[in-house]
Short mmCIF file of C-alpha atoms and ligand atoms in Angstrom, two decimals:
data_model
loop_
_atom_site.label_atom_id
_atom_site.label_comp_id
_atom_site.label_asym_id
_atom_site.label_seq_id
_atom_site.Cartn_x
_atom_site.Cartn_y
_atom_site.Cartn_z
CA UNK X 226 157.25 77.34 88.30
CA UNK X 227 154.89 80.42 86.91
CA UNK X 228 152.09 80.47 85.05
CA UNK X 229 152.14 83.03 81.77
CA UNK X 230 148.60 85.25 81.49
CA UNK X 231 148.27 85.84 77.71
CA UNK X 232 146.03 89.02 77.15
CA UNK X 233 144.82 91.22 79.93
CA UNK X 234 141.35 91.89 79.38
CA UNK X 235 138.51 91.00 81.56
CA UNK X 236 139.11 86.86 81.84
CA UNK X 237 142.93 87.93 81.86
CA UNK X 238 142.38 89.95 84.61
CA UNK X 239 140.27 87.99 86.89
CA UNK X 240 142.72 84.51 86.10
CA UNK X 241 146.11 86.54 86.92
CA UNK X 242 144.24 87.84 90.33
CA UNK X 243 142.81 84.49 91.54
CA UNK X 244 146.49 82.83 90.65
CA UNK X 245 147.89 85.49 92.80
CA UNK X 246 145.53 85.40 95.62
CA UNK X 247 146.72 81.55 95.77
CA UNK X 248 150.37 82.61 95.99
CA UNK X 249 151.62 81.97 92.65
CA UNK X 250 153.72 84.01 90.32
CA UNK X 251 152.39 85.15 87.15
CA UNK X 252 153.50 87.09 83.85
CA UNK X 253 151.03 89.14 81.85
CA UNK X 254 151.59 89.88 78.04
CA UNK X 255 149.51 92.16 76.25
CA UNK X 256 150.54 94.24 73.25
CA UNK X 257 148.13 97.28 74.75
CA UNK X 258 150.79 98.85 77.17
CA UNK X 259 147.30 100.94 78.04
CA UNK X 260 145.85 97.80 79.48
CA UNK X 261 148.76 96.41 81.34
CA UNK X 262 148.90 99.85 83.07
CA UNK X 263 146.59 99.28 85.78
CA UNK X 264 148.42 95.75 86.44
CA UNK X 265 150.26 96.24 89.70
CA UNK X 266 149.88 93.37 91.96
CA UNK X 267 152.90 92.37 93.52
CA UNK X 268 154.19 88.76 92.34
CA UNK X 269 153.19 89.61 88.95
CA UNK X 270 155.39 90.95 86.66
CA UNK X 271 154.26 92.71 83.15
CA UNK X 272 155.13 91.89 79.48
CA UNK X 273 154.31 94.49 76.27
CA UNK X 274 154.44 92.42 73.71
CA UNK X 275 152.56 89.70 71.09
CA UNK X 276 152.13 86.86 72.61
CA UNK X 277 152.26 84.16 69.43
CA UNK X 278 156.00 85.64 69.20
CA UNK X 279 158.52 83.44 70.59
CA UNK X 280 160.57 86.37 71.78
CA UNK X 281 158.10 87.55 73.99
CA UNK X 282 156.97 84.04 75.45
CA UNK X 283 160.90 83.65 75.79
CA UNK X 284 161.22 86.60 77.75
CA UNK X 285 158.06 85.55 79.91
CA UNK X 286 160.04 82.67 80.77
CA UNK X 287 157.68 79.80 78.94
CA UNK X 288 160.76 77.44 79.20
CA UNK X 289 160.73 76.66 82.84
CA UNK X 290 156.81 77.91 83.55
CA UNK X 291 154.34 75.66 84.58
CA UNK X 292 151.63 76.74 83.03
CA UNK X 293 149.65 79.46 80.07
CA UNK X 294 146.30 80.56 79.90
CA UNK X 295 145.56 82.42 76.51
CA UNK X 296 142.79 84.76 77.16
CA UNK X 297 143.48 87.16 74.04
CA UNK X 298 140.71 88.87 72.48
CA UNK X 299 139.68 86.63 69.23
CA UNK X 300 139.85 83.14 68.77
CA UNK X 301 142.60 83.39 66.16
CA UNK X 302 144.91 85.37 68.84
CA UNK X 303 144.56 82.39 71.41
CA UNK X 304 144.62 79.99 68.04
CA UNK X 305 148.41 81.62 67.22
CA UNK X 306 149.61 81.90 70.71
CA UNK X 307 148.13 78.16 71.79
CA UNK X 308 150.69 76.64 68.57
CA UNK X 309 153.48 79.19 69.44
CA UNK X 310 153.75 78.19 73.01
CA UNK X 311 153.36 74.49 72.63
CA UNK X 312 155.94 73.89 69.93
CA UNK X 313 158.14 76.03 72.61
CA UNK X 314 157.29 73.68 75.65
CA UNK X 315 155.25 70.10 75.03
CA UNK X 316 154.47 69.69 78.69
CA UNK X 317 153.22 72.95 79.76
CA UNK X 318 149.26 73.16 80.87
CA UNK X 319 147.77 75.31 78.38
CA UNK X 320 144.49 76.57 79.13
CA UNK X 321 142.42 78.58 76.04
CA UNK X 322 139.66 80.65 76.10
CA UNK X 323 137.17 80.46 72.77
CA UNK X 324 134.15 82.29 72.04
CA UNK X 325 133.01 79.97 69.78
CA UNK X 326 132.30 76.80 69.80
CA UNK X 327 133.71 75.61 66.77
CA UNK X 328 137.01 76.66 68.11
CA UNK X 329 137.02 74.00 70.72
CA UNK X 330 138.13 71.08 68.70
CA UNK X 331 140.66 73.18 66.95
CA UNK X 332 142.64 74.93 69.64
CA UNK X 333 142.83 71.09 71.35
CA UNK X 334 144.54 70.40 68.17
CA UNK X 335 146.98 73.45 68.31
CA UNK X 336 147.82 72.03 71.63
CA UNK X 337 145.70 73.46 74.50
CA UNK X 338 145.33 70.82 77.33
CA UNK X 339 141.44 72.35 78.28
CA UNK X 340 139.35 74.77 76.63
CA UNK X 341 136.86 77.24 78.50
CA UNK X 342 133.51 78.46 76.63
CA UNK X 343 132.37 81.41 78.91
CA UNK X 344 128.97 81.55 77.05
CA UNK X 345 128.06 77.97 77.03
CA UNK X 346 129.58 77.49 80.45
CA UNK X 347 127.46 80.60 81.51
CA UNK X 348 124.52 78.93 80.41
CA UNK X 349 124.52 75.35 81.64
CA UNK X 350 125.03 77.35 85.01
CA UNK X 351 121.87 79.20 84.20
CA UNK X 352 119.48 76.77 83.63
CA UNK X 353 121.08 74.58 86.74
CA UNK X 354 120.31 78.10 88.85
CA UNK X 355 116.88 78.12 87.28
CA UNK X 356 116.02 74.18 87.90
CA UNK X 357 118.32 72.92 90.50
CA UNK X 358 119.78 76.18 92.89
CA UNK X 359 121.18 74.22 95.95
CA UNK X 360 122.84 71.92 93.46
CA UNK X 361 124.43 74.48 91.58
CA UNK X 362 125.09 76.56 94.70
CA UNK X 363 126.55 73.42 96.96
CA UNK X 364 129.31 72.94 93.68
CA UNK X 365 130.51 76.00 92.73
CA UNK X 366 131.19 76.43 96.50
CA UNK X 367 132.96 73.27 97.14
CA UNK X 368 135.05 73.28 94.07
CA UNK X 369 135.83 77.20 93.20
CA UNK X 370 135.17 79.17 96.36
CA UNK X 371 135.31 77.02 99.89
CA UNK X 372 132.71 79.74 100.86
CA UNK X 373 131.47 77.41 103.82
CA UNK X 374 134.55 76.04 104.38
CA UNK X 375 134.60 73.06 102.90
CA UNK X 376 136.83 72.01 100.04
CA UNK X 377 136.78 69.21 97.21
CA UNK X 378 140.69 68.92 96.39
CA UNK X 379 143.15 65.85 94.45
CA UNK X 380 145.19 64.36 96.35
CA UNK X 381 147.97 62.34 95.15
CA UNK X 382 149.25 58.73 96.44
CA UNK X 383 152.88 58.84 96.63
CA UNK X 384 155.03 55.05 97.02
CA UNK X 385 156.34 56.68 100.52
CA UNK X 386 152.82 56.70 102.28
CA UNK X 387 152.16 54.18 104.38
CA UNK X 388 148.81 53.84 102.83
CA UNK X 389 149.67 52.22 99.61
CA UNK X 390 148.22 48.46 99.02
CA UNK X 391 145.52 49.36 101.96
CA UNK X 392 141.63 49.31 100.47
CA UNK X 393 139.49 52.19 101.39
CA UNK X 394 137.68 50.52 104.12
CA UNK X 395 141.33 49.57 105.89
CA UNK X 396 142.33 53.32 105.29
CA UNK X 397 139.50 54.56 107.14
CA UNK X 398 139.66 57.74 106.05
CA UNK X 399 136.19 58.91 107.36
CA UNK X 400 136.94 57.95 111.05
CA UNK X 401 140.46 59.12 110.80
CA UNK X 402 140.55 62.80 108.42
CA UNK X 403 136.68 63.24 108.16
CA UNK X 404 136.99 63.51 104.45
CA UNK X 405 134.59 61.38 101.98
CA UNK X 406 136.40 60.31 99.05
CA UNK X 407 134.00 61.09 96.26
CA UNK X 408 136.01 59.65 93.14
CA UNK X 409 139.75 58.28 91.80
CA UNK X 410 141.76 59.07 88.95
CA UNK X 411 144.33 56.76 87.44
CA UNK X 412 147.25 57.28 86.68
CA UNK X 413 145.95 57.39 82.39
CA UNK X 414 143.85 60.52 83.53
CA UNK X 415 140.61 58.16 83.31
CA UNK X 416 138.29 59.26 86.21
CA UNK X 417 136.52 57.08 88.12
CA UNK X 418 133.59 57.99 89.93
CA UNK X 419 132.16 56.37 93.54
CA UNK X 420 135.21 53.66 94.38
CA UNK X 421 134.12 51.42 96.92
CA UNK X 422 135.24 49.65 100.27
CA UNK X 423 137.39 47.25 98.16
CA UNK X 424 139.19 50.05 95.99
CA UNK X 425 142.85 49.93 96.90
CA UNK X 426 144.99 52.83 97.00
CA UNK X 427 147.66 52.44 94.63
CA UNK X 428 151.12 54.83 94.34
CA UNK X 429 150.41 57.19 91.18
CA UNK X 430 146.19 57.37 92.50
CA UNK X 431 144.37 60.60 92.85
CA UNK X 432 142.30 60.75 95.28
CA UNK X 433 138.89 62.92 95.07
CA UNK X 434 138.58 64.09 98.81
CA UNK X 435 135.76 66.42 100.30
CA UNK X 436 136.52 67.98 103.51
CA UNK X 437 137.83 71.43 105.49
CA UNK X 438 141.07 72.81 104.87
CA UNK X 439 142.61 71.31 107.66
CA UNK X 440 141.07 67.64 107.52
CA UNK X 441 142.62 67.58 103.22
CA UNK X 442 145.93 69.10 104.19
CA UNK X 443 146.72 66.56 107.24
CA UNK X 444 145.28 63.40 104.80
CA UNK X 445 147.81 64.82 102.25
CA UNK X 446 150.77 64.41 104.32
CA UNK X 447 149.70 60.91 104.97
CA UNK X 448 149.27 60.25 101.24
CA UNK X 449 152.43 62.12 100.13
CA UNK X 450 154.35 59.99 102.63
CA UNK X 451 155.71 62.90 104.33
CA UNK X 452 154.17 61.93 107.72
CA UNK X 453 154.42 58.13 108.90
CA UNK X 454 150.57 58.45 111.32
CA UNK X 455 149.44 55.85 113.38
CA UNK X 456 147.92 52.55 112.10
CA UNK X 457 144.00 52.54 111.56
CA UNK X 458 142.60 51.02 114.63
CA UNK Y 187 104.75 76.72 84.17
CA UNK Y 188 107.19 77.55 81.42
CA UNK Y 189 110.47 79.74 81.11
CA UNK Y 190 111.02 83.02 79.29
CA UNK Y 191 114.28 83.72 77.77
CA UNK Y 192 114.90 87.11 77.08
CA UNK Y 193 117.31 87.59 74.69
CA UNK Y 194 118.60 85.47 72.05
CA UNK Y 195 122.25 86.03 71.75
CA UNK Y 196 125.18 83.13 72.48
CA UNK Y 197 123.83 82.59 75.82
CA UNK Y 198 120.19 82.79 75.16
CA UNK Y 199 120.47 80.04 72.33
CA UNK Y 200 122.74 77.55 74.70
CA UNK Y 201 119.71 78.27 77.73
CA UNK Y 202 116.54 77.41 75.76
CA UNK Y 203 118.77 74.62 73.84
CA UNK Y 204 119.65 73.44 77.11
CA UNK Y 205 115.67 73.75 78.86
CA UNK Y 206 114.55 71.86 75.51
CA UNK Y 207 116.25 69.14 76.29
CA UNK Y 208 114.89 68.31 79.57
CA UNK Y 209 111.44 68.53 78.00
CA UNK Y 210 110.21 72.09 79.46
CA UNK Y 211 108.78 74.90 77.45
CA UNK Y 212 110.50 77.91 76.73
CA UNK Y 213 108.89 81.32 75.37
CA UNK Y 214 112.02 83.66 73.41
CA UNK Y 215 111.87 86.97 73.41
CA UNK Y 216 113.64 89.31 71.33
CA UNK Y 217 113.76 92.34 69.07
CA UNK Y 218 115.67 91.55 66.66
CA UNK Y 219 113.25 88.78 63.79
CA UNK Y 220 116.56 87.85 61.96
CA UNK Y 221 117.72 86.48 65.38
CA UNK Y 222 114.80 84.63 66.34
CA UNK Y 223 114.94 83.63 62.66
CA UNK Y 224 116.94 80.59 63.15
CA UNK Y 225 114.40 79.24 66.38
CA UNK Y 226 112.87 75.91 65.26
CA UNK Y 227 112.54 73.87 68.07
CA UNK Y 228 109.70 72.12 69.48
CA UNK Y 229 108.42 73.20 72.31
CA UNK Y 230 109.63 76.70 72.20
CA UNK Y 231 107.68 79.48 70.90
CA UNK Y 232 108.94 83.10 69.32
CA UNK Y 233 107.97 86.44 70.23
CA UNK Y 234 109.33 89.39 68.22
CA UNK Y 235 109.36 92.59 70.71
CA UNK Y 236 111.28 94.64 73.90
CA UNK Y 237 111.15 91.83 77.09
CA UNK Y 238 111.12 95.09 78.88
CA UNK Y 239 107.79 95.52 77.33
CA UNK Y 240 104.76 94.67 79.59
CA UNK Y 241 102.55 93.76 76.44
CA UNK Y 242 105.11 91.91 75.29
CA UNK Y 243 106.08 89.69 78.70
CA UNK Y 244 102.08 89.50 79.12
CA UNK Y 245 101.71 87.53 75.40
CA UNK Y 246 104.97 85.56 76.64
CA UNK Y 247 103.10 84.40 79.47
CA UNK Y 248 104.56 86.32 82.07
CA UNK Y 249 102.01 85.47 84.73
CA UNK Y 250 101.78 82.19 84.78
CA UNK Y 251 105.55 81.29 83.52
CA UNK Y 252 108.45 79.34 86.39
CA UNK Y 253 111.17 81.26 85.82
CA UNK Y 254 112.74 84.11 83.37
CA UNK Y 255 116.07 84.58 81.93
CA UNK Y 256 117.36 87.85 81.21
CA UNK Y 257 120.15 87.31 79.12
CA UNK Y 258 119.83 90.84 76.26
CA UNK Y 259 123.14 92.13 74.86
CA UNK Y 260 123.76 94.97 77.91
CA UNK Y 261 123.64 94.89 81.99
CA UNK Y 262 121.34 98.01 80.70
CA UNK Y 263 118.72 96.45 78.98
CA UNK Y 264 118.79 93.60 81.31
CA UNK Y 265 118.44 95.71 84.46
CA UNK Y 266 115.02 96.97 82.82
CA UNK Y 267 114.00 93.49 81.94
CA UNK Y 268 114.21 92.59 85.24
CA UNK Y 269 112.46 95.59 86.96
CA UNK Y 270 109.69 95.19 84.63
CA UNK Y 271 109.73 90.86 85.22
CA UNK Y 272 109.60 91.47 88.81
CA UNK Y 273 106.93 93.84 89.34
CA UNK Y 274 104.54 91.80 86.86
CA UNK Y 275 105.40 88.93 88.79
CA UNK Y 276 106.53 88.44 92.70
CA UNK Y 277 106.87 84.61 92.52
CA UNK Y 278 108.79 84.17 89.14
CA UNK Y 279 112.91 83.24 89.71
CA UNK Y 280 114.68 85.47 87.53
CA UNK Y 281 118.57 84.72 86.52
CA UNK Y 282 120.47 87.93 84.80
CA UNK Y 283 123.48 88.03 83.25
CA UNK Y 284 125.80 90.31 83.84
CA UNK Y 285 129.06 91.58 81.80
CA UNK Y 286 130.24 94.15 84.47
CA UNK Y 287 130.63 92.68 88.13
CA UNK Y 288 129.50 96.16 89.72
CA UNK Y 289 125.68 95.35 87.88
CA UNK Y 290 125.38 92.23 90.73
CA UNK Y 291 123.90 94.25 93.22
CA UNK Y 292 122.11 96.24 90.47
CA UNK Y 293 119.89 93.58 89.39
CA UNK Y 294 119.95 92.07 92.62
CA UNK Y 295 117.78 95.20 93.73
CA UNK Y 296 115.87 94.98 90.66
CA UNK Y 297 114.79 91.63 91.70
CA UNK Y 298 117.03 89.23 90.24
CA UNK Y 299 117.11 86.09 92.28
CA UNK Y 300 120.88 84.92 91.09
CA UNK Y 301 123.15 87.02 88.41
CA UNK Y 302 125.36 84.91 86.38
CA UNK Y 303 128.93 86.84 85.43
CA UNK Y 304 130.74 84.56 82.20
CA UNK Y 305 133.91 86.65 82.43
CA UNK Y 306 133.98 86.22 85.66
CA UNK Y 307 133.27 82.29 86.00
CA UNK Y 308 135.16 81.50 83.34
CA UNK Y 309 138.06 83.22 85.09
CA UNK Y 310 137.70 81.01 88.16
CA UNK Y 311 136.98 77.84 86.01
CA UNK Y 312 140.49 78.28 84.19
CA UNK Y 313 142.28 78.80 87.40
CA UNK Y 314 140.69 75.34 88.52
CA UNK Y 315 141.69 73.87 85.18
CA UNK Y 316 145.33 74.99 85.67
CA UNK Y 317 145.98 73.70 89.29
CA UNK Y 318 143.05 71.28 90.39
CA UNK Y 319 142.44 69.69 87.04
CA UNK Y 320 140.73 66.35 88.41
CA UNK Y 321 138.45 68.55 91.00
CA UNK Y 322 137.54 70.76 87.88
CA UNK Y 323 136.67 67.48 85.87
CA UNK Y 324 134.59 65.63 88.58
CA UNK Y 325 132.24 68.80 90.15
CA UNK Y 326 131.99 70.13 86.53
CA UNK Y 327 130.18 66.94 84.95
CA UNK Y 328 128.35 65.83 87.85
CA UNK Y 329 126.66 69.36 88.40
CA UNK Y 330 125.91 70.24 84.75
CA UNK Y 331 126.46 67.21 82.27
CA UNK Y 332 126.12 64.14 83.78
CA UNK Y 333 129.16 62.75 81.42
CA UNK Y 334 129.64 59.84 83.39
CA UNK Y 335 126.32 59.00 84.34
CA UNK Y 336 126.82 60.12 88.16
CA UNK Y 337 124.63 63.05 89.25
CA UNK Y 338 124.04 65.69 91.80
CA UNK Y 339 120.41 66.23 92.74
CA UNK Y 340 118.41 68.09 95.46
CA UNK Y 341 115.66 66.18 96.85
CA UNK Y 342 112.84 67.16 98.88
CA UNK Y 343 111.48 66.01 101.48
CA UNK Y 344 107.92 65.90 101.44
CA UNK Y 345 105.30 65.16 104.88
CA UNK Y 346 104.16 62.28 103.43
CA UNK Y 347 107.23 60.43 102.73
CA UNK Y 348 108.06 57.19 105.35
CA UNK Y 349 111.41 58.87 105.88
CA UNK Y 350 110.75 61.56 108.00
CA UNK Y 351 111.29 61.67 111.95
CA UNK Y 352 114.25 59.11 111.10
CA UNK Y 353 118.26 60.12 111.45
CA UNK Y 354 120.23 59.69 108.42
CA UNK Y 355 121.94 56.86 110.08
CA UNK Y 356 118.12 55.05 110.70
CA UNK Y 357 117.85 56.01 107.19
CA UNK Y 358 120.64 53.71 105.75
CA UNK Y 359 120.30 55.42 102.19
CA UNK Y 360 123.90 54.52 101.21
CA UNK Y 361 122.89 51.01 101.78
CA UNK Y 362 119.49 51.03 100.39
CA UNK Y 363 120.12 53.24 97.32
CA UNK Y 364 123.13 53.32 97.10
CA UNK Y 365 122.85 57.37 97.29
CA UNK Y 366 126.02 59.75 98.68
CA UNK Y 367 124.37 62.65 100.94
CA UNK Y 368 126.49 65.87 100.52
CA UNK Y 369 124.40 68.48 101.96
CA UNK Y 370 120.95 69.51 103.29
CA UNK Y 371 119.02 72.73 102.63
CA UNK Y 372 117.15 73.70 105.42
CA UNK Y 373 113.48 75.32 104.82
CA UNK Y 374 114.93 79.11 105.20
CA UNK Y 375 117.43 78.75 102.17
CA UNK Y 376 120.66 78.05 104.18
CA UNK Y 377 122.66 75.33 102.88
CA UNK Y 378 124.29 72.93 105.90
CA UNK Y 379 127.03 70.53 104.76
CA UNK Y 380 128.16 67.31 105.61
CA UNK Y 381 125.15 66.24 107.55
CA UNK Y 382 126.15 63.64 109.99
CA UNK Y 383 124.43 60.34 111.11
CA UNK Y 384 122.23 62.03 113.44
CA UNK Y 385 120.99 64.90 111.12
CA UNK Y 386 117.42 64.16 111.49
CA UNK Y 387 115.06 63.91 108.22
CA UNK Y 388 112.38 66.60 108.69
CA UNK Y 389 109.54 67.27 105.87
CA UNK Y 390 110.52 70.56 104.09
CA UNK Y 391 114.56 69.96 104.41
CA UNK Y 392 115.67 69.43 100.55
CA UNK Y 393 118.86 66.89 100.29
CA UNK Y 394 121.79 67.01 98.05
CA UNK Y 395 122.73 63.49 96.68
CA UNK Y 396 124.93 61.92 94.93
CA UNK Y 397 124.18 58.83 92.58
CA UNK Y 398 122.96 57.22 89.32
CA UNK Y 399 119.66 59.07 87.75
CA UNK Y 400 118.06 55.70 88.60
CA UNK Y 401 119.19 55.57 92.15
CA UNK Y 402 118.28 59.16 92.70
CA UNK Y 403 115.21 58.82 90.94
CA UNK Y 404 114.34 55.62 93.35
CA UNK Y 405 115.16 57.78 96.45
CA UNK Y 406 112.99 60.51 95.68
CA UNK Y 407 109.94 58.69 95.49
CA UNK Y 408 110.52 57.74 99.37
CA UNK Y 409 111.53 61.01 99.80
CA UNK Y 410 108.03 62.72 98.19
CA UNK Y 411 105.92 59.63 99.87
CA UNK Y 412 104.83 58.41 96.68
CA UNK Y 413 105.95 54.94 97.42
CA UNK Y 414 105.93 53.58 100.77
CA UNK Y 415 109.59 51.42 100.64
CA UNK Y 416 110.16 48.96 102.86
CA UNK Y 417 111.73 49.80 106.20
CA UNK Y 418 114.99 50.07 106.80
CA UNK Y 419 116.21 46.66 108.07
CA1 CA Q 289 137.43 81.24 100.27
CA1 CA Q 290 124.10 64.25 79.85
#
């Protein structure tokens, strides 16, 4: 699976570099061949083109991608393309960029799965700089950077793992990974936030986890069921 | 102490909205009187002028104000606002936005104390949307919006309170508020995470912690030494 940039301007450009720099495959469309000029990143392949015609999205492969971010330049653009590409594929994740506010509740309705407000996000993150810094600088490290090495990430609980039906306190997660499992979401998307000593990990679970690299990616093979461990003591 | 926004674009509007609404007072600045035009909320006042003007930050209050926003329609006019901010005032904490990433170390020389870059976040933000969606959800609202009641504070920790000398394991805060300790800001700025049971609670260290505005509001009265609290049993 790729993921499909629509419109290569300055969010455009930033997204289809941080997919990238994680590995992943992406196709840019922009009608400005000018823009998609300086695009030449290797795993990233270039599309001129409108991207609210189904020719184009066709030919950017929206049938078997996994996900679209539409990051044109107006509200109507991303409005057009956000319809176009969800009447093409209903389970894509479609991710929309809106200037305005009032946008919000309409690209949802178009079909975009989450909608990103630079200006509003810019400034909730301003006053939390102004009144709370080591709040706002301990999150956007742990969830969008893992500048001190320490990561918040989902993961899964697949029937295979051999900790399905245990409660958190029999998992012992702390003593065993050294992650701290800050919340769970169920299987309906509902998150829930703090689960206790008696929450029991069911198959179809995501689990919350805080910890290094290392400590998330050897508690996800447990959870995925790929690796069998040894019992909690 | 009150705030000065400087600036009353998209972003300006969301920051004082957003300051408003936890009851501080907020001084606008901008050059433009059909923009300010539409500012009628309590507790904010309106000053018609350059914030690059000394006059002008002097009637806003300059001297005696917490913390300034520069937030004016180019890195340009902002990288003035903040020269001028900074030499009026040493102590003030200044946030700047910035719509070109090379303007970071710009204002940070000018005496910014954080820059804020919307294209830029927002970028990051989508790619978190598209492949950690639950992680995005969870770090998101209990930063910034509190949506399910669950928040992130940092709490100081003041000479006076009954806390300090013990370990966080002496402590027992999980047990007696019910309180999640992420992190722990030492005096000089630098942010250690994952303190462990014997991270020892010194006067001047500022926690991060997890919990219900009620729980966290509990804690940090031990923590300032307003209220004595039993002892740990
Ligand atoms: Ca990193
Ligand atoms: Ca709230």
């Amino acid at each position: 699976g790729h993921y499909l940039v629509c419109g290569y301007g300055r969010v455009g450009r930033h997204v289809t570099q941080e997919l990238i720099e994680q590995d992943l495959r992406v196709a840019v469309i922009d009608s400005r061949p000018e823009a998609l000029a300086g695009l030449k990143i290797s795993g990233s392949s270039a599309i001129v083109g409108s991207a609210s015609d189904e020719a184009v999205l066709t030919a950017a492969g929206i049938l078997h991608a996994k996900g679209l971010v539409a990051c044109a330049s107006s509200d109507a653009e991303n409005l057009l393309i956000v319809l176009t590409a969800r009447l093409m594929n209903p389970e894509i994740t479609i991710i929309a960029r809106a200037v305005d506010e009032a946008s919000e509740p309409k690209l949802k309705k178009a079909g975009a799965t989450r909608v990103v407000l630079p200006y509003q996000m810019a400034a909730i993150r301003t006053t939390t700089l102004l009144l709370r810094p080591a709040v706002a600088d301990f999150l956007w490290e742990a969830a969008h950077i893992g500048g001190f090495e320490l990561f918040l990430e989902q993961i899964p609980l697949r029937p295979a793992s051999c900790l399905i039906g245990q409660t958190l306190a029999q998992a012992q997660l702390r003593n065993r990974f050294n992650v701290t499992i800050l919340g769970c979401r169920l299987p309906d998307g509902t998150l829930s936030v703090r689960p206790t000593a008696e929450t029991v990990l069911d198959a179809g679970k995501e689990l919350i986890a805080l910890g290094t690299y290392a400590e998330l990616q050897a508690f996800a093979r447990l959870a995925s069921g790929e690796e069998r461990g040894a019992a909690a003591s």
